[in-house]
Amino acid sequence: MQPIETERLRLRPYRPDDLDALYAIQSRPDVSRFIYWGARDRAAVQASLDQKIAATRLTAPGDSLTYAVDLRATGALIGDVILIWTSAEHHQGEIGFLFHPDQHGRGYATEAARPLLRLGFEELGLHRIVGRLDGRNAASARVLEKLGMRREAHLVENEWVKGEWTDEVIYALLARDWDAG
Ligand SMILES: CC(C)(COP(=O)(O)OP(=O)(O)OC[C@H]1O[C@@H](n2cnc3c(N)ncnc32)[C@H](O)[C@@H]1OP(=O)(O)O)[C@@H](O)C(=O)NCCC(=O)NCCS
């Protein structure tokens, strides 16, 4: 897994010394508002970090690549992006992203996710890549739209998450619609 540089960001594998920065992100209730897990304590963040450090190779469906995202200007860890290889038979993948709230609204999630689409389509030969989100997660939907993905489905109360029924929205992009430019 090679580091990837974009205009303002550096995507790289996670390291053991990322624990404090990851804790600063994952312990915040506002970060996990629309995702499956809740605010994490240090032990849960350590377990998450261990998983992320291990997620560096796509050898079988279900595997994922997780990139820590640093600001190139300061070297600070501000979030992460993930590419999951969901199906070999159907050549499908999924992307996800999560950033520190102090850094929201600056285009970082969009900038960091774009190279993962390129990796998925151009290097892994995926046919379709999806993004899935809680129907209330407008910022996430907007990122997927900015990436050129199509809103394909809105599933009403199809999941029970943290004590409530939630809607799931699915965005997708096909390889032939991927504009590498
Ligand atoms: C989703 C998330 C990664 C977006 O990160 P980001 O770096 O702020 O994303 P960007 O700056 O690239 O784009 C965000 C877009 O959403 C818009 N937005 C933000 N909050 C919004 C809201 N409540 N309603 C509508 N649009 C909103 C921003 O204006 C921006 O769009 P614009 O560029 O057209 O102005 C970030 O909000 C986050 O980490 N959330 C917590 C974790 C999470 O929910 N991850 C996604 C799981 S599916």
Short mmCIF file of C-alpha atoms and ligand atoms in Angstrom, two decimals:
data_model
loop_
_atom_site.label_atom_id
_atom_site.label_comp_id
_atom_site.label_asym_id
_atom_site.label_seq_id
_atom_site.Cartn_x
_atom_site.Cartn_y
_atom_site.Cartn_z
CA MET A 1 0.00 0.00 0.00
CA GLN A 2 1.79 3.10 -1.27
CA PRO A 3 1.14 6.59 0.12
CA ILE A 4 -0.92 8.83 -2.16
CA GLU A 5 -0.51 12.59 -2.37
CA THR A 6 -3.23 14.98 -3.44
CA GLU A 7 -3.08 18.76 -3.61
CA ARG A 8 -3.50 19.26 0.15
CA LEU A 9 -3.47 15.75 1.63
CA ARG A 10 -1.26 12.73 2.16
CA LEU A 11 -2.93 9.31 2.34
CA ARG A 12 -0.83 6.68 4.09
CA PRO A 13 -1.12 3.46 6.10
CA TYR A 14 -2.02 3.85 9.78
CA ARG A 15 0.76 3.52 12.40
CA PRO A 16 0.70 2.61 16.13
CA ASP A 17 1.55 6.21 17.09
CA ASP A 18 -1.73 7.45 15.54
CA LEU A 19 -3.66 6.40 18.65
CA ASP A 20 -4.03 9.86 20.23
CA ALA A 21 -5.08 11.54 17.00
CA LEU A 22 -7.54 8.74 16.20
CA TYR A 23 -8.94 8.94 19.74
CA ALA A 24 -9.50 12.68 19.30
CA ILE A 25 -11.72 11.81 16.32
CA GLN A 26 -13.48 8.60 17.34
CA SER A 27 -14.32 9.69 20.90
CA ARG A 28 -16.57 12.50 19.65
CA PRO A 29 -20.32 11.80 19.62
CA ASP A 30 -20.85 14.18 16.68
CA VAL A 31 -18.51 12.07 14.52
CA SER A 32 -20.51 8.88 15.05
CA ARG A 33 -23.98 10.45 14.87
CA PHE A 34 -24.88 8.74 11.59
CA ILE A 35 -22.71 5.65 11.65
CA TYR A 36 -23.06 2.20 13.19
CA TRP A 37 -20.88 2.69 16.27
CA GLY A 38 -21.02 5.26 19.08
CA ALA A 39 -18.34 7.44 20.70
CA ARG A 40 -15.39 5.16 21.52
CA ASP A 41 -13.24 4.86 24.62
CA ARG A 42 -9.48 4.36 24.37
CA ALA A 43 -9.67 0.57 24.32
CA ALA A 44 -12.18 0.61 21.48
CA VAL A 45 -10.07 3.12 19.55
CA GLN A 46 -7.02 0.90 20.05
CA ALA A 47 -8.97 -2.06 18.63
CA SER A 48 -10.09 0.08 15.70
CA LEU A 49 -6.51 1.25 15.10
CA ASP A 50 -5.26 -2.35 15.11
CA GLN A 51 -7.83 -3.20 12.42
CA LYS A 52 -6.87 -0.18 10.35
CA ILE A 53 -3.15 -1.01 10.58
CA ALA A 54 -3.97 -4.51 9.32
CA ALA A 55 -6.16 -3.25 6.45
CA THR A 56 -3.42 -2.77 3.88
CA ARG A 57 -3.99 -5.53 1.30
CA LEU A 58 -6.84 -6.64 -0.90
CA THR A 59 -6.38 -10.37 -1.21
CA ALA A 60 -9.99 -11.57 -0.92
CA PRO A 61 -13.48 -10.06 -1.07
CA GLY A 62 -14.26 -8.46 2.26
CA ASP A 63 -10.74 -7.05 2.55
CA SER A 64 -10.28 -3.28 2.72
CA LEU A 65 -7.61 -0.63 2.40
CA THR A 66 -7.73 2.08 5.06
CA TYR A 67 -5.70 5.23 4.54
CA ALA A 68 -4.96 7.69 7.31
CA VAL A 69 -5.27 11.20 5.89
CA ASP A 70 -2.70 13.82 6.93
CA LEU A 71 -2.74 17.49 6.10
CA ARG A 72 0.39 17.99 4.01
CA ALA A 73 0.87 21.49 5.43
CA THR A 74 1.15 20.37 9.06
CA GLY A 75 1.42 16.57 9.04
CA ALA A 76 -1.66 16.38 11.30
CA LEU A 77 -3.92 13.33 11.02
CA ILE A 78 -7.41 14.65 10.21
CA GLY A 79 -9.38 11.55 9.22
CA ASP A 80 -9.42 8.46 7.08
CA VAL A 81 -10.82 6.95 3.93
CA ILE A 82 -11.53 3.32 3.13
CA LEU A 83 -11.92 1.20 0.01
CA ILE A 84 -13.62 -2.16 0.54
CA TRP A 85 -13.51 -4.94 -2.04
CA THR A 86 -17.05 -6.27 -1.55
CA SER A 87 -17.37 -8.80 -4.36
CA ALA A 88 -14.97 -10.55 -6.74
CA GLU A 89 -17.71 -12.18 -8.81
CA HIS A 90 -19.51 -8.89 -9.40
CA HIS A 91 -16.42 -6.63 -9.37
CA GLN A 92 -17.92 -4.38 -6.71
CA GLY A 93 -16.39 -2.08 -4.12
CA GLU A 94 -17.39 0.47 -1.53
CA ILE A 95 -15.84 3.69 -0.25
CA GLY A 96 -16.19 5.42 3.11
CA PHE A 97 -14.76 8.46 4.88
CA LEU A 98 -14.62 10.05 8.32
CA PHE A 99 -12.95 13.33 9.31
CA HIS A 100 -12.38 15.41 12.44
CA PRO A 101 -15.22 17.97 12.76
CA ASP A 102 -12.74 20.87 13.03
CA GLN A 103 -11.78 20.07 9.44
CA HIS A 104 -15.23 19.60 7.92
CA GLY A 105 -16.46 21.68 5.00
CA ARG A 106 -13.09 22.23 3.35
CA GLY A 107 -13.42 19.60 0.67
CA TYR A 108 -11.02 17.17 2.33
CA ALA A 109 -13.30 14.11 2.26
CA THR A 110 -13.97 14.63 -1.43
CA GLU A 111 -10.29 15.20 -2.19
CA ALA A 112 -9.26 12.08 -0.25
CA ALA A 113 -11.93 9.80 -1.70
CA ARG A 114 -11.23 10.59 -5.34
CA PRO A 115 -7.94 8.64 -5.52
CA LEU A 116 -9.72 5.64 -3.99
CA LEU A 117 -12.19 5.63 -6.86
CA ARG A 118 -9.26 5.73 -9.27
CA LEU A 119 -7.59 2.87 -7.44
CA GLY A 120 -10.79 0.83 -7.46
CA PHE A 121 -11.62 1.36 -11.11
CA GLU A 122 -8.22 1.63 -12.74
CA GLU A 123 -6.06 -0.70 -10.66
CA LEU A 124 -8.54 -3.21 -9.24
CA GLY A 125 -10.76 -3.27 -12.30
CA LEU A 126 -13.95 -2.79 -10.33
CA HIS A 127 -17.17 -2.38 -12.30
CA ARG A 128 -19.15 -0.46 -9.66
CA ILE A 129 -18.32 1.35 -6.43
CA VAL A 130 -20.96 2.34 -3.89
CA GLY A 131 -21.25 4.67 -0.92
CA ARG A 132 -23.83 3.90 1.79
CA LEU A 133 -25.10 6.31 4.42
CA ASP A 134 -27.79 7.12 6.92
CA GLY A 135 -30.49 9.05 5.07
CA ARG A 136 -29.99 12.00 7.44
CA ASN A 137 -26.27 12.31 6.68
CA ALA A 138 -26.48 15.24 4.24
CA ALA A 139 -22.75 15.99 4.32
CA SER A 140 -21.90 12.43 3.30
CA ALA A 141 -24.49 12.49 0.51
CA ARG A 142 -23.01 15.74 -0.75
CA VAL A 143 -19.49 14.27 -0.85
CA LEU A 144 -20.73 11.34 -2.94
CA GLU A 145 -22.55 13.72 -5.29
CA LYS A 146 -19.41 15.82 -5.68
CA LEU A 147 -17.57 12.63 -6.60
CA GLY A 148 -20.02 12.16 -9.46
CA MET A 149 -21.91 9.26 -7.89
CA ARG A 150 -25.57 8.62 -8.60
CA ARG A 151 -28.21 8.40 -5.88
CA GLU A 152 -29.64 4.96 -6.60
CA ALA A 153 -31.70 3.97 -3.60
CA HIS A 154 -33.36 5.19 -0.46
CA LEU A 155 -34.30 2.25 1.73
CA VAL A 156 -36.84 3.22 4.36
CA GLU A 157 -36.15 2.03 7.91
CA ASN A 158 -34.20 -1.00 6.72
CA GLU A 159 -31.71 -0.93 9.60
CA TRP A 160 -31.94 -0.85 13.39
CA VAL A 161 -29.01 1.28 14.54
CA LYS A 162 -28.27 2.40 18.09
CA GLY A 163 -31.87 2.06 19.24
CA GLU A 164 -33.77 3.44 16.28
CA TRP A 165 -34.91 2.51 12.80
CA THR A 166 -32.80 4.28 10.19
CA ASP A 167 -33.03 4.81 6.45
CA GLU A 168 -30.13 3.78 4.22
CA VAL A 169 -29.25 5.74 1.10
CA ILE A 170 -27.04 4.20 -1.59
CA TYR A 171 -24.96 6.07 -4.13
CA ALA A 172 -23.02 4.32 -6.88
CA LEU A 173 -20.70 4.93 -9.79
CA LEU A 174 -19.94 2.64 -12.72
CA ALA A 175 -16.49 2.32 -14.22
CA ARG A 176 -17.75 3.59 -17.57
CA ASP A 177 -19.05 6.76 -15.92
CA TRP A 178 -15.83 7.38 -14.02
CA ASP A 179 -14.16 10.51 -15.27
CA ALA A 180 -10.52 10.08 -14.46
CA GLY A 181 -9.77 13.64 -15.58
C1 LIG B 1 -19.21 13.17 5.80
C2 LIG B 1 -17.86 13.86 6.04
C3 LIG B 1 -16.75 12.83 5.87
C4 LIG B 1 -17.68 14.99 5.03
O1 LIG B 1 -16.35 15.49 5.20
P1 LIG B 1 -15.93 16.94 4.66
O2 LIG B 1 -14.44 16.98 4.57
O3 LIG B 1 -16.63 18.00 5.44
O4 LIG B 1 -16.54 16.89 3.19
P2 LIG B 1 -16.40 17.99 2.03
O5 LIG B 1 -15.91 19.29 2.62
O6 LIG B 1 -15.62 17.37 0.94
O7 LIG B 1 -17.90 18.14 1.55
C5 LIG B 1 -18.97 18.30 2.47
C6 LIG B 1 -20.15 18.87 1.73
O8 LIG B 1 -21.32 18.67 2.51
C7 LIG B 1 -21.96 19.91 2.72
N1 LIG B 1 -22.64 19.83 4.00
C8 LIG B 1 -22.09 19.75 5.22
N2 LIG B 1 -23.04 19.65 6.16
C9 LIG B 1 -24.23 19.66 5.49
C10 LIG B 1 -25.58 19.60 5.90
N3 LIG B 1 -25.92 19.47 7.19
N4 LIG B 1 -26.53 19.65 4.94
C11 LIG B 1 -26.21 19.75 3.65
N5 LIG B 1 -24.92 19.80 3.19
C12 LIG B 1 -23.96 19.77 4.12
C13 LIG B 1 -20.84 20.93 2.68
O9 LIG B 1 -21.33 22.23 2.43
C14 LIG B 1 -20.03 20.37 1.51
O10 LIG B 1 -20.63 20.62 0.26
P3 LIG B 1 -20.14 21.84 -0.70
O11 LIG B 1 -18.70 21.57 -1.02
O12 LIG B 1 -21.04 21.74 -1.87
O13 LIG B 1 -20.31 23.11 0.10
C15 LIG B 1 -17.81 14.48 7.48
O14 LIG B 1 -18.99 15.23 7.67
C16 LIG B 1 -17.68 13.46 8.58
O15 LIG B 1 -16.58 13.00 8.88
N6 LIG B 1 -18.80 13.10 9.23
C17 LIG B 1 -18.77 12.17 10.35
C18 LIG B 1 -18.49 10.75 9.89
C19 LIG B 1 -19.46 10.31 8.80
O16 LIG B 1 -20.67 10.48 8.93
N7 LIG B 1 -18.89 9.73 7.73
C20 LIG B 1 -19.69 9.27 6.60
C21 LIG B 1 -20.37 7.98 6.88
S1 LIG B 1 -21.42 7.48 5.53
#
